[in-house]
Amino acid sequence: MQTGWHPRFPRTIARPMKPSIRQKLEHISERYQEITVLLAAAWTLVTAAEPATLRVDYYHTGNADSETFSLHRIVREPLPWPGNPAKPIDTLDLGHFLFQVEDPDSGEVIYSRGFSSIFQEWQHTGEAREMNRTFHESVRFPDPGRPVTLRVLKRNADQGFDSLWTAAIDPADMLVVQAHAPAPAQVLDIHVSGAPAAKVVIAILGDGYTADEADKFAADARRLTDYLFSVEPFKRRAGDFNVRAIAPPAAQAGTNRPSNSTFRHSPSGTTYDAFRSERYVLAFDNPGLRRILQHLPYEFVFILANSETYGGGGIYKLYSTVAADSGWANYLFVHEFGHHFAALADEYYTSDAVYEASGERPEPWEKNVTALHDPAALKWQELASPGVALPTPWPKGEFEAFQRENQARRRELRAENRPEAEMNQLFADEQSFIEQLFAEHSETNAVVGAFEGANYAATGYYRPAMNCMMFTRHDAFCRVCQAAIEEVIDLYTP
């Protein structure tokens, strides 16, 4: 077979081209290659900015004195990673636990986040001294595109972290879960300010809303979000947040509450009476929770319980919960989000607590409480009022005398299963008394100091201000809590 020409084509086609034409073609070829390289680089940047979301599900088992971990599965969620690619390393030093994604050869940490867990909450209950229990937990991070080591560490008595568990994670493993059921309900835009990677990304999950209550859920989500952004520092940082919402239709309205025989199925396992504390609302079906949430971009989660019974809960970097129809829903929504978002400690100490008391007084890692072992090195010294006395005087005796009677009345109302309106009135009367009492002590009511009584303890722990949303049903965070919240916002935004 002849090559180089064909009878149908004149031989002149094989003659050398003029230099000018050759040069032009070579120039075009070079430009094409440059454009191809630029397009490839641009595509790499685009895809690198939005890697896939990997979730590692595991079991956390143990008791008050010991714990073990075991891998359940690796999941590639259906949406890209929503986080800020420029800030992969946690600089906040918050949480009972820390997880790190590490290069298996060098040990370099390529992603990290502090967190707390249901297991740790349970570990401090009396039940944990009598039995073992297992809780399902998850950590999420951007797909590293290569095998990595996942390491989970736990805070020790010296406030450092000890390694508890490692697992080899290969995103390319054929057993990584990649098929998902469709979203169980419409995703609602509640407050969207821009691209997820530049925002604090929140998902609101409805629990106990029937299909006929879809409009009610949307209204509840918008009402509570609006209130959040009326409270500082969220008000001045509202443009740094995205909020979306979803509510799988429930067969029956309402949220599970065993203590009054209200039993409801929940795909997220949301229930009152968590750890046998009647007002504590937590979600115990982590796989069910994640199956719903994976259809929204999120790093923080609100769960709205379709109930009027006062209740809620908040665990750092897991979720916060609130009874959406409670007369105190606005306060609860923001207070519990303080726990979940910024790891703020409870500053109150007169109500019944589910946790066992400890005789030790180590310095807490939370930003808003201190053991005040050294007043000259106050944790929030930069925000302290000039010349403030440490400890700072406040009407502690009058407050505690009132609360002894008030808490006794609260227990009576619950024991008699009185209408929720009576409980709401009790709380209103309580807050009115507190606000008036504190107003009579204006010399310290507006200062930042160290006020004894915090962290569920009447003595030995101190809070920054006389009043705050983390102490009573007040309508504002103190300056120390506001600063702690803004530090978290800064980690998730440019």
Short mmCIF file of C-alpha atoms in Angstrom, two decimals, residues 55-399:
data_model
loop_
_atom_site.label_atom_id
_atom_site.label_comp_id
_atom_site.label_asym_id
_atom_site.label_seq_id
_atom_site.Cartn_x
_atom_site.Cartn_y
_atom_site.Cartn_z
CA ARG A 55 -17.75 11.39 56.89
CA VAL A 56 -16.33 8.75 59.17
CA ASP A 57 -18.91 6.97 61.31
CA TYR A 58 -17.72 5.07 64.36
CA TYR A 59 -18.94 3.51 67.61
CA HIS A 60 -17.89 4.97 70.96
CA THR A 61 -18.24 2.43 73.78
CA GLY A 62 -17.38 2.42 77.45
CA ASN A 63 -18.27 3.54 80.96
CA ALA A 64 -17.21 6.19 83.45
CA ASP A 65 -13.63 4.97 83.52
CA SER A 66 -12.83 3.57 80.09
CA GLU A 67 -13.75 3.91 76.42
CA THR A 68 -13.03 2.29 73.07
CA PHE A 69 -13.70 3.16 69.43
CA SER A 70 -14.50 1.02 66.41
CA LEU A 71 -14.92 2.01 62.78
CA HIS A 72 -18.37 1.66 61.26
CA ARG A 73 -18.03 3.08 57.74
CA ILE A 74 -16.66 5.83 55.53
CA VAL A 75 -19.23 7.89 53.63
CA ARG A 76 -18.78 10.28 50.73
CA GLU A 77 -21.69 12.67 51.22
CA PRO A 78 -23.63 13.95 48.19
CA LEU A 79 -22.66 17.63 48.62
CA PRO A 80 -19.21 19.27 48.36
CA TRP A 81 -17.35 20.29 51.49
CA PRO A 82 -18.89 23.58 52.72
CA GLY A 83 -15.98 24.81 54.83
CA ASN A 84 -13.34 27.49 54.46
CA PRO A 85 -10.39 25.92 52.58
CA ALA A 86 -7.99 28.57 53.90
CA LYS A 87 -8.48 27.58 57.56
CA PRO A 88 -8.19 23.80 57.87
CA ILE A 89 -6.48 23.78 61.29
CA ASP A 90 -8.45 24.42 64.49
CA THR A 91 -6.87 27.23 66.53
CA LEU A 92 -9.60 27.54 69.18
CA ASP A 93 -8.57 24.84 71.70
CA LEU A 94 -12.19 23.99 72.48
CA GLY A 95 -13.96 20.69 73.11
CA HIS A 96 -13.49 17.53 75.13
CA PHE A 97 -12.12 15.83 72.02
CA LEU A 98 -10.01 16.74 69.00
CA PHE A 99 -9.84 14.92 65.70
CA GLN A 100 -6.95 15.25 63.27
CA VAL A 101 -6.57 14.16 59.66
CA GLU A 102 -2.90 13.33 59.20
CA ASP A 103 -0.51 12.41 56.41
CA PRO A 104 0.32 8.76 57.23
CA ASP A 105 3.99 9.13 56.27
CA SER A 106 5.01 12.47 57.74
CA GLY A 107 2.38 12.81 60.47
CA GLU A 108 1.57 16.31 59.22
CA VAL A 109 -1.89 17.45 60.34
CA ILE A 110 -3.84 18.56 57.28
CA TYR A 111 -7.21 19.15 58.98
CA SER A 112 -8.39 19.33 62.61
CA ARG A 113 -11.41 20.28 64.68
CA GLY A 114 -12.27 20.16 68.38
CA PHE A 115 -15.62 18.69 69.42
CA SER A 116 -17.65 17.21 72.24
CA SER A 117 -19.92 14.18 72.16
CA ILE A 118 -22.95 12.45 73.59
CA PHE A 119 -20.68 9.75 75.01
CA GLN A 120 -18.76 12.30 77.03
CA GLU A 121 -22.03 13.81 78.32
CA TRP A 122 -23.22 10.37 79.38
CA GLN A 123 -19.84 9.45 80.88
CA HIS A 124 -20.43 12.00 83.65
CA THR A 125 -23.80 10.57 84.71
CA GLY A 126 -24.34 8.09 87.53
CA GLU A 127 -25.46 5.46 85.03
CA ALA A 128 -21.97 5.37 83.52
CA ARG A 129 -20.64 3.99 86.83
CA GLU A 130 -23.02 1.05 86.63
CA MET A 131 -22.90 -0.10 83.01
CA ASN A 132 -21.36 0.15 79.55
CA ARG A 133 -23.12 1.90 76.69
CA THR A 134 -22.40 2.46 72.99
CA PHE A 135 -23.06 5.65 71.06
CA HIS A 136 -22.77 6.20 67.33
CA GLU A 137 -20.72 9.28 66.37
CA SER A 138 -19.28 10.93 63.26
CA VAL A 139 -16.56 13.31 62.16
CA ARG A 140 -16.58 15.12 58.80
CA PHE A 141 -13.79 16.69 56.78
CA PRO A 142 -12.90 17.63 53.20
CA ASP A 143 -11.85 14.71 51.00
CA PRO A 144 -8.02 14.77 51.03
CA GLY A 145 -7.85 12.85 47.76
CA ARG A 146 -5.37 10.33 49.18
CA PRO A 147 -5.08 7.86 52.07
CA VAL A 148 -4.83 9.52 55.48
CA THR A 149 -4.82 8.68 59.16
CA LEU A 150 -7.75 9.79 61.30
CA ARG A 151 -6.74 10.38 64.91
CA VAL A 152 -9.17 11.07 67.80
CA LEU A 153 -7.68 12.63 70.93
CA LYS A 154 -9.22 13.41 74.33
CA ARG A 155 -8.49 16.30 76.66
CA ASN A 156 -6.57 15.29 79.78
CA ALA A 157 -6.41 16.76 83.28
CA ASP A 158 -3.65 19.14 82.22
CA GLN A 159 -5.84 20.46 79.38
CA GLY A 160 -3.65 18.82 76.74
CA PHE A 161 -4.84 16.02 74.44
CA ASP A 162 -4.02 12.30 74.53
CA SER A 163 -4.44 10.07 71.48
CA LEU A 164 -7.23 7.52 71.93
CA TRP A 165 -7.81 6.00 68.50
CA THR A 166 -6.51 5.99 64.96
CA ALA A 167 -8.02 4.64 61.76
CA ALA A 168 -6.63 4.36 58.24
CA ILE A 169 -8.94 6.20 55.82
CA ASP A 170 -8.71 5.64 52.07
CA PRO A 171 -11.17 7.79 50.12
CA ALA A 172 -10.67 5.55 47.06
CA ASP A 173 -11.62 2.34 48.84
CA MET A 174 -14.41 0.61 46.92
CA LEU A 175 -16.40 0.14 50.16
CA VAL A 176 -16.77 3.87 50.77
CA VAL A 177 -20.52 4.56 50.79
CA GLN A 178 -21.45 6.74 47.82
CA ALA A 179 -25.13 5.98 47.05
CA HIS A 180 -27.77 7.90 49.00
CA ALA A 181 -31.53 8.09 49.24
CA PRO A 182 -33.05 11.33 47.98
CA ALA A 183 -33.68 14.20 50.37
CA PRO A 184 -36.74 13.40 52.53
CA ALA A 185 -38.16 16.93 52.19
CA GLN A 186 -37.62 20.26 50.47
CA VAL A 187 -34.56 22.23 51.54
CA LEU A 188 -35.49 25.81 52.52
CA ASP A 189 -33.27 28.87 52.22
CA ILE A 190 -33.71 30.74 55.51
CA HIS A 191 -30.77 33.17 55.54
CA VAL A 192 -28.24 32.86 52.71
CA SER A 193 -25.45 35.43 52.46
CA GLY A 194 -23.05 33.89 49.94
CA ALA A 195 -20.89 30.92 49.00
CA PRO A 196 -20.65 28.31 51.81
CA ALA A 197 -16.84 28.35 51.90
CA ALA A 198 -16.90 31.96 53.11
CA LYS A 199 -19.71 31.57 55.65
CA VAL A 200 -20.68 29.88 58.89
CA VAL A 201 -22.99 27.21 57.50
CA ILE A 202 -25.98 26.12 59.62
CA ALA A 203 -28.66 23.50 58.99
CA ILE A 204 -31.99 23.56 60.83
CA LEU A 205 -33.67 20.16 61.22
CA GLY A 206 -37.34 19.90 62.13
CA ASP A 207 -38.49 17.05 64.40
CA GLY A 208 -42.13 16.11 64.81
CA TYR A 209 -43.64 18.28 62.07
CA THR A 210 -46.27 16.53 59.94
CA ALA A 211 -46.64 17.17 56.21
CA ASP A 212 -49.53 19.53 56.99
CA GLU A 213 -47.20 21.50 59.27
CA ALA A 214 -44.57 22.26 56.63
CA ASP A 215 -45.53 25.94 56.65
CA LYS A 216 -45.36 25.99 60.45
CA PHE A 217 -41.84 24.57 60.35
CA ALA A 218 -40.73 27.18 57.83
CA ALA A 219 -42.23 29.93 59.99
CA ASP A 220 -40.60 28.54 63.17
CA ALA A 221 -37.20 28.29 61.47
CA ARG A 222 -37.41 31.87 60.19
CA ARG A 223 -38.71 33.27 63.48
CA LEU A 224 -35.95 31.73 65.56
CA THR A 225 -33.24 32.58 63.04
CA ASP A 226 -34.43 36.19 63.02
CA TYR A 227 -34.17 36.26 66.80
CA LEU A 228 -30.64 34.84 66.71
CA PHE A 229 -29.59 37.69 64.45
CA SER A 230 -31.10 40.22 66.82
CA VAL A 231 -28.65 39.21 69.58
CA GLU A 232 -25.03 40.40 69.59
CA PRO A 233 -22.57 39.41 68.28
CA PHE A 234 -24.70 37.51 65.78
CA LYS A 235 -26.50 40.73 64.87
CA ARG A 236 -23.39 42.53 63.65
CA ARG A 237 -22.04 39.36 62.01
CA ALA A 238 -25.28 38.23 60.31
CA GLY A 239 -23.67 38.57 56.87
CA ASP A 240 -21.20 35.82 57.83
CA PHE A 241 -23.92 33.15 58.08
CA ASN A 242 -25.89 30.86 55.79
CA VAL A 243 -28.91 29.04 57.23
CA ARG A 244 -30.95 26.37 55.44
CA ALA A 245 -33.63 24.06 56.81
CA ILE A 246 -35.30 20.69 56.27
CA ALA A 247 -38.07 18.80 58.09
CA PRO A 248 -38.86 15.17 57.18
CA PRO A 249 -42.65 14.74 57.48
CA ALA A 250 -43.65 13.05 60.74
CA ALA A 251 -46.51 10.57 61.05
CA GLN A 252 -47.66 12.30 64.25
CA ALA A 253 -47.06 15.84 65.45
CA GLY A 254 -44.80 16.30 68.44
CA THR A 255 -41.49 15.10 69.88
CA ASN A 256 -40.88 11.99 71.95
CA ARG A 257 -41.22 12.57 75.71
CA PRO A 258 -41.28 9.32 77.74
CA SER A 259 -41.80 11.02 81.12
CA ASN A 260 -45.41 11.87 80.23
CA SER A 261 -46.00 8.88 77.92
CA THR A 262 -45.70 10.88 74.70
CA PHE A 263 -44.07 8.42 72.31
CA ARG A 264 -43.17 9.51 68.79
CA HIS A 265 -40.99 8.03 66.06
CA SER A 266 -38.16 10.33 65.06
CA PRO A 267 -35.72 9.65 62.18
CA SER A 268 -33.05 11.48 64.18
CA GLY A 269 -33.97 9.95 67.54
CA THR A 270 -34.77 13.35 69.05
CA THR A 271 -36.32 13.00 72.50
CA TYR A 272 -36.90 14.71 75.83
CA ASP A 273 -35.66 13.01 79.02
CA ALA A 274 -32.13 12.54 77.72
CA PHE A 275 -30.12 10.81 80.44
CA ARG A 276 -33.37 10.89 82.49
CA SER A 277 -33.33 14.68 82.77
CA GLU A 278 -36.88 15.71 81.88
CA ARG A 279 -36.09 18.99 80.09
CA TYR A 280 -32.97 17.76 78.28
CA VAL A 281 -33.56 17.21 74.55
CA LEU A 282 -30.98 15.28 72.51
CA ALA A 283 -30.95 13.26 69.27
CA PHE A 284 -29.72 9.70 69.71
CA ASP A 285 -30.03 8.24 66.19
CA ASN A 286 -26.84 9.56 64.65
CA PRO A 287 -27.07 7.54 61.39
CA GLY A 288 -30.63 8.78 60.89
CA LEU A 289 -29.58 12.34 61.67
CA ARG A 290 -26.73 12.22 59.16
CA ARG A 291 -28.90 10.69 56.42
CA ILE A 292 -31.07 13.80 56.56
CA LEU A 293 -28.40 16.45 57.08
CA GLN A 294 -26.19 15.27 54.22
CA HIS A 295 -28.64 16.92 51.81
CA LEU A 296 -27.79 20.38 53.19
CA PRO A 297 -24.46 22.17 53.41
CA TYR A 298 -23.73 22.36 57.14
CA GLU A 299 -21.14 22.55 59.86
CA PHE A 300 -23.52 23.50 62.70
CA VAL A 301 -27.00 22.15 63.40
CA PHE A 302 -30.19 23.34 65.11
CA ILE A 303 -32.92 20.78 65.84
CA LEU A 304 -36.40 22.25 66.31
CA ALA A 305 -38.65 20.03 68.41
CA ASN A 306 -42.31 20.59 67.55
CA SER A 307 -43.36 20.98 71.18
CA GLU A 308 -44.38 23.63 73.69
CA THR A 309 -42.73 21.91 76.65
CA TYR A 310 -39.73 23.88 77.88
CA GLY A 311 -36.59 22.04 76.82
CA GLY A 312 -33.42 21.99 74.80
CA GLY A 313 -29.77 21.01 74.75
CA GLY A 314 -26.48 21.83 73.13
CA ILE A 315 -23.25 19.90 72.53
CA TYR A 316 -20.20 21.59 71.05
CA LYS A 317 -19.88 20.92 67.30
CA LEU A 318 -22.66 18.28 67.38
CA TYR A 319 -26.00 20.14 67.50
CA SER A 320 -28.29 22.27 69.63
CA THR A 321 -31.98 21.60 70.26
CA VAL A 322 -34.97 23.70 71.26
CA ALA A 323 -38.69 23.28 71.86
CA ALA A 324 -39.93 25.56 69.09
CA ASP A 325 -43.29 26.37 70.71
CA SER A 326 -42.03 26.99 74.22
CA GLY A 327 -42.81 30.38 75.64
CA TRP A 328 -39.04 30.69 76.08
CA ALA A 329 -38.04 29.35 72.66
CA ASN A 330 -36.17 32.51 71.64
CA TYR A 331 -33.97 32.43 74.71
CA LEU A 332 -33.45 28.67 74.55
CA PHE A 333 -32.55 28.81 70.86
CA VAL A 334 -29.71 31.26 71.45
CA HIS A 335 -28.57 29.87 74.81
CA GLU A 336 -28.26 26.31 73.50
CA PHE A 337 -26.55 27.54 70.36
CA GLY A 338 -23.98 29.15 72.66
CA HIS A 339 -23.07 25.64 73.84
CA HIS A 340 -23.05 24.11 70.37
CA PHE A 341 -21.33 26.93 68.49
CA ALA A 342 -18.80 28.36 70.93
CA ALA A 343 -18.58 25.67 73.65
CA LEU A 344 -19.86 28.15 76.24
CA ALA A 345 -20.34 26.58 79.66
CA ASP A 346 -23.53 26.88 81.65
CA GLU A 347 -23.02 29.57 84.25
CA TYR A 348 -26.08 28.68 86.36
CA TYR A 349 -25.80 26.46 89.40
CA THR A 350 -29.10 26.38 91.28
CA SER A 351 -31.20 24.13 89.03
CA ASP A 352 -31.09 20.34 89.19
CA ALA A 353 -28.23 18.94 87.09
CA VAL A 354 -27.91 15.48 85.59
CA TYR A 355 -24.16 15.23 86.17
CA GLU A 356 -22.45 13.87 89.26
CA ALA A 357 -20.66 16.48 91.37
CA SER A 358 -16.88 16.40 91.66
CA GLY A 359 -14.78 17.58 94.58
CA GLU A 360 -12.00 18.72 92.27
CA ARG A 361 -11.82 22.22 90.81
CA PRO A 362 -9.59 22.06 87.73
CA GLU A 363 -9.45 25.11 85.48
CA PRO A 364 -12.15 24.63 82.81
CA TRP A 365 -11.20 24.87 79.14
CA GLU A 366 -14.44 26.74 78.35
CA LYS A 367 -13.88 30.45 77.75
CA ASN A 368 -16.58 31.79 80.11
CA VAL A 369 -15.91 30.03 83.44
CA THR A 370 -12.86 29.87 85.67
CA ALA A 371 -11.71 28.29 88.92
CA LEU A 372 -9.80 31.53 89.63
CA HIS A 373 -6.79 29.75 91.09
CA ASP A 374 -4.74 32.88 90.37
CA PRO A 375 -6.76 36.14 90.30
CA ALA A 376 -3.70 37.94 88.88
CA ALA A 377 -3.99 35.72 85.78
CA LEU A 378 -7.74 35.99 85.17
CA LYS A 379 -8.70 34.05 82.04
CA TRP A 380 -10.46 37.07 80.51
CA GLN A 381 -8.08 39.68 81.91
CA GLU A 382 -8.11 41.73 78.69
CA LEU A 383 -11.86 42.28 79.03
CA ALA A 384 -11.96 42.81 82.80
CA SER A 385 -13.15 46.19 84.04
CA PRO A 386 -10.32 48.38 85.39
CA GLY A 387 -9.86 48.06 89.14
CA VAL A 388 -12.56 45.39 89.53
CA ALA A 389 -12.41 43.33 92.72
CA LEU A 390 -11.66 39.63 92.26
CA PRO A 391 -13.80 37.82 93.29
CA THR A 392 -16.44 40.40 92.39
CA PRO A 393 -19.23 41.07 94.92
CA TRP A 394 -22.85 40.42 93.94
CA PRO A 395 -26.10 39.68 95.85
CA LYS A 396 -25.40 35.96 95.95
CA GLY A 397 -27.19 35.23 99.22
CA GLU A 398 -30.44 36.90 98.15
CA PHE A 399 -30.29 35.18 94.79
#
